[in-house]
Coordinates of C-alpha atoms in Angstrom, one line a residue:
D1 CA 30.6 142.2 103.6
S2 CA 30.5 141.8 107.3
Y3 CA 29.5 139.3 110.0
D4 CA 28.8 139.7 113.7
F5 CA 29.8 136.6 115.8
G6 CA 28.0 138.1 118.8
D7 CA 29.4 136.7 122.1
V8 CA 32.4 134.5 121.6
S9 CA 33.3 132.3 124.5
Q10 CA 37.0 131.8 125.1
K11 CA 36.1 128.5 126.9
K12 CA 34.3 127.2 123.8
G13 CA 37.2 128.1 121.5
K14 CA 37.3 128.8 117.8
V15 CA 34.3 130.1 115.8
F16 CA 33.8 130.1 112.0
T17 CA 31.9 131.9 109.3
S18 CA 32.1 132.1 105.6
F19 CA 31.5 134.6 102.8
T20 CA 30.7 133.9 99.2
L21 CA 33.1 135.4 96.6
K22 CA 31.6 135.5 93.1
N23 CA 33.4 136.4 90.0
E24 CA 31.0 138.8 88.3
G25 CA 33.5 139.9 85.7
K26 CA 34.1 138.6 82.2
S27 CA 37.6 137.2 82.7
D28 CA 39.2 134.9 85.3
L29 CA 39.5 136.3 88.8
Q30 CA 42.9 135.4 90.3
I31 CA 43.1 135.5 94.1
S32 CA 46.7 135.7 95.0
K33 CA 46.9 136.5 98.7
L34 CA 45.0 136.6 101.9
D35 CA 45.8 138.7 105.1
T36 CA 44.0 139.5 108.3
S37 CA 44.3 142.5 110.7
C38 CA 45.2 140.3 113.7
G39 CA 46.9 137.0 114.6
C40 CA 43.6 135.8 116.2
T41 CA 41.8 135.8 112.8
F42 CA 42.5 133.3 110.0
A43 CA 41.2 133.0 106.4
A44 CA 41.2 130.4 103.7
I45 CA 39.7 130.0 100.2
V46 CA 37.6 127.0 99.3
F47 CA 37.1 126.4 95.6
E48 CA 35.8 123.3 93.8
G49 CA 36.2 121.2 97.0
K50 CA 39.8 122.3 97.6
E51 CA 40.7 124.4 100.6
S52 CA 43.8 126.6 100.8
P53 CA 45.9 126.8 104.0
F54 CA 44.7 129.3 106.6
F55 CA 46.3 132.8 106.4
T56 CA 46.6 135.3 109.2
M57 CA 48.3 138.6 110.0
P58 CA 51.8 138.5 108.7
G59 CA 54.6 138.8 111.2
H60 CA 54.2 138.4 115.0
G61 CA 56.2 135.1 114.9
S62 CA 54.1 133.3 112.3
E63 CA 54.6 133.5 108.6
N64 CA 51.9 132.7 106.1
P65 CA 52.3 129.6 104.0
S66 CA 53.3 129.8 100.4
W67 CA 50.3 129.4 98.1
E68 CA 49.8 129.4 94.4
G69 CA 46.5 131.2 94.7
V70 CA 43.2 130.3 93.0
T71 CA 41.6 131.2 89.7
I72 CA 37.9 131.6 89.6
P73 CA 36.2 131.6 86.1
P74 CA 33.5 134.2 85.3
G75 CA 30.2 133.3 87.0
K76 CA 31.7 130.9 89.5
E77 CA 31.9 131.2 93.2
A78 CA 34.4 130.4 96.0
E79 CA 34.0 130.5 99.7
L80 CA 36.1 132.7 102.0
K81 CA 36.3 130.7 105.2
V82 CA 37.0 132.8 108.3
M83 CA 38.1 131.6 111.8
Y84 CA 38.5 133.6 115.0
D85 CA 40.5 132.0 117.8
P86 CA 39.7 133.7 121.2
N87 CA 42.6 131.9 122.8
V88 CA 45.2 133.9 120.9
H89 CA 44.3 136.8 123.3
Q90 CA 43.5 134.9 126.5
D91 CA 43.2 138.0 128.7
F92 CA 41.1 140.1 126.3
R93 CA 37.5 140.7 127.1
G94 CA 35.1 143.0 125.2
E95 CA 34.2 144.1 121.7
A96 CA 36.5 143.7 118.7
T97 CA 36.5 144.2 115.0
R98 CA 38.8 142.2 112.7
E99 CA 39.4 142.6 109.0
I100 CA 40.2 140.1 106.3
Y101 CA 41.9 141.2 103.0
V102 CA 41.5 139.3 99.8
Y103 CA 44.0 140.4 97.1
S104 CA 43.2 139.7 93.4
N105 CA 43.6 140.9 89.8
D106 CA 40.3 142.8 90.0
P107 CA 41.1 146.1 88.3
V108 CA 38.7 148.1 90.5
E109 CA 38.7 146.3 93.9
F110 CA 42.1 144.5 94.0
E111 CA 42.0 144.5 97.8
K112 CA 38.6 143.3 99.0
K113 CA 38.0 143.8 102.7
V114 CA 35.5 141.9 104.8
V115 CA 34.9 142.5 108.5
V116 CA 33.9 140.4 111.5
D117 CA 32.7 141.8 114.8
L118 CA 32.5 140.0 118.1
N119 CA 32.3 140.4 121.9
Q120 CA 34.8 138.1 123.6
V121 CA 33.5 136.8 126.9
D122 CA 34.6 134.5 129.8

């Protein structure tokens, strides 16, 4: 549940990765909310060809959009699309770890965390 972007060039801009979210339960998985640990990191859900808006860390001058969420039937998969924007922290150089939180009705793991690592350069 992690991904290492390696070196991320500020000059080259935004980088993307994705994670697969699979409903391995016996009832519908309802994803109701996404958050990130920093305003430089954004997340969206793609399910059946429809992409949610991008969500980021709440506050800091930007509010997350309203969203009805998504329902994933048992055995189906969705994509968690993650974007890191190095230009949010223009003076930052070095290693960073950012977290993405997926909130759902899962009775065991209602807050799923995925992590991205990177080294911001130039």
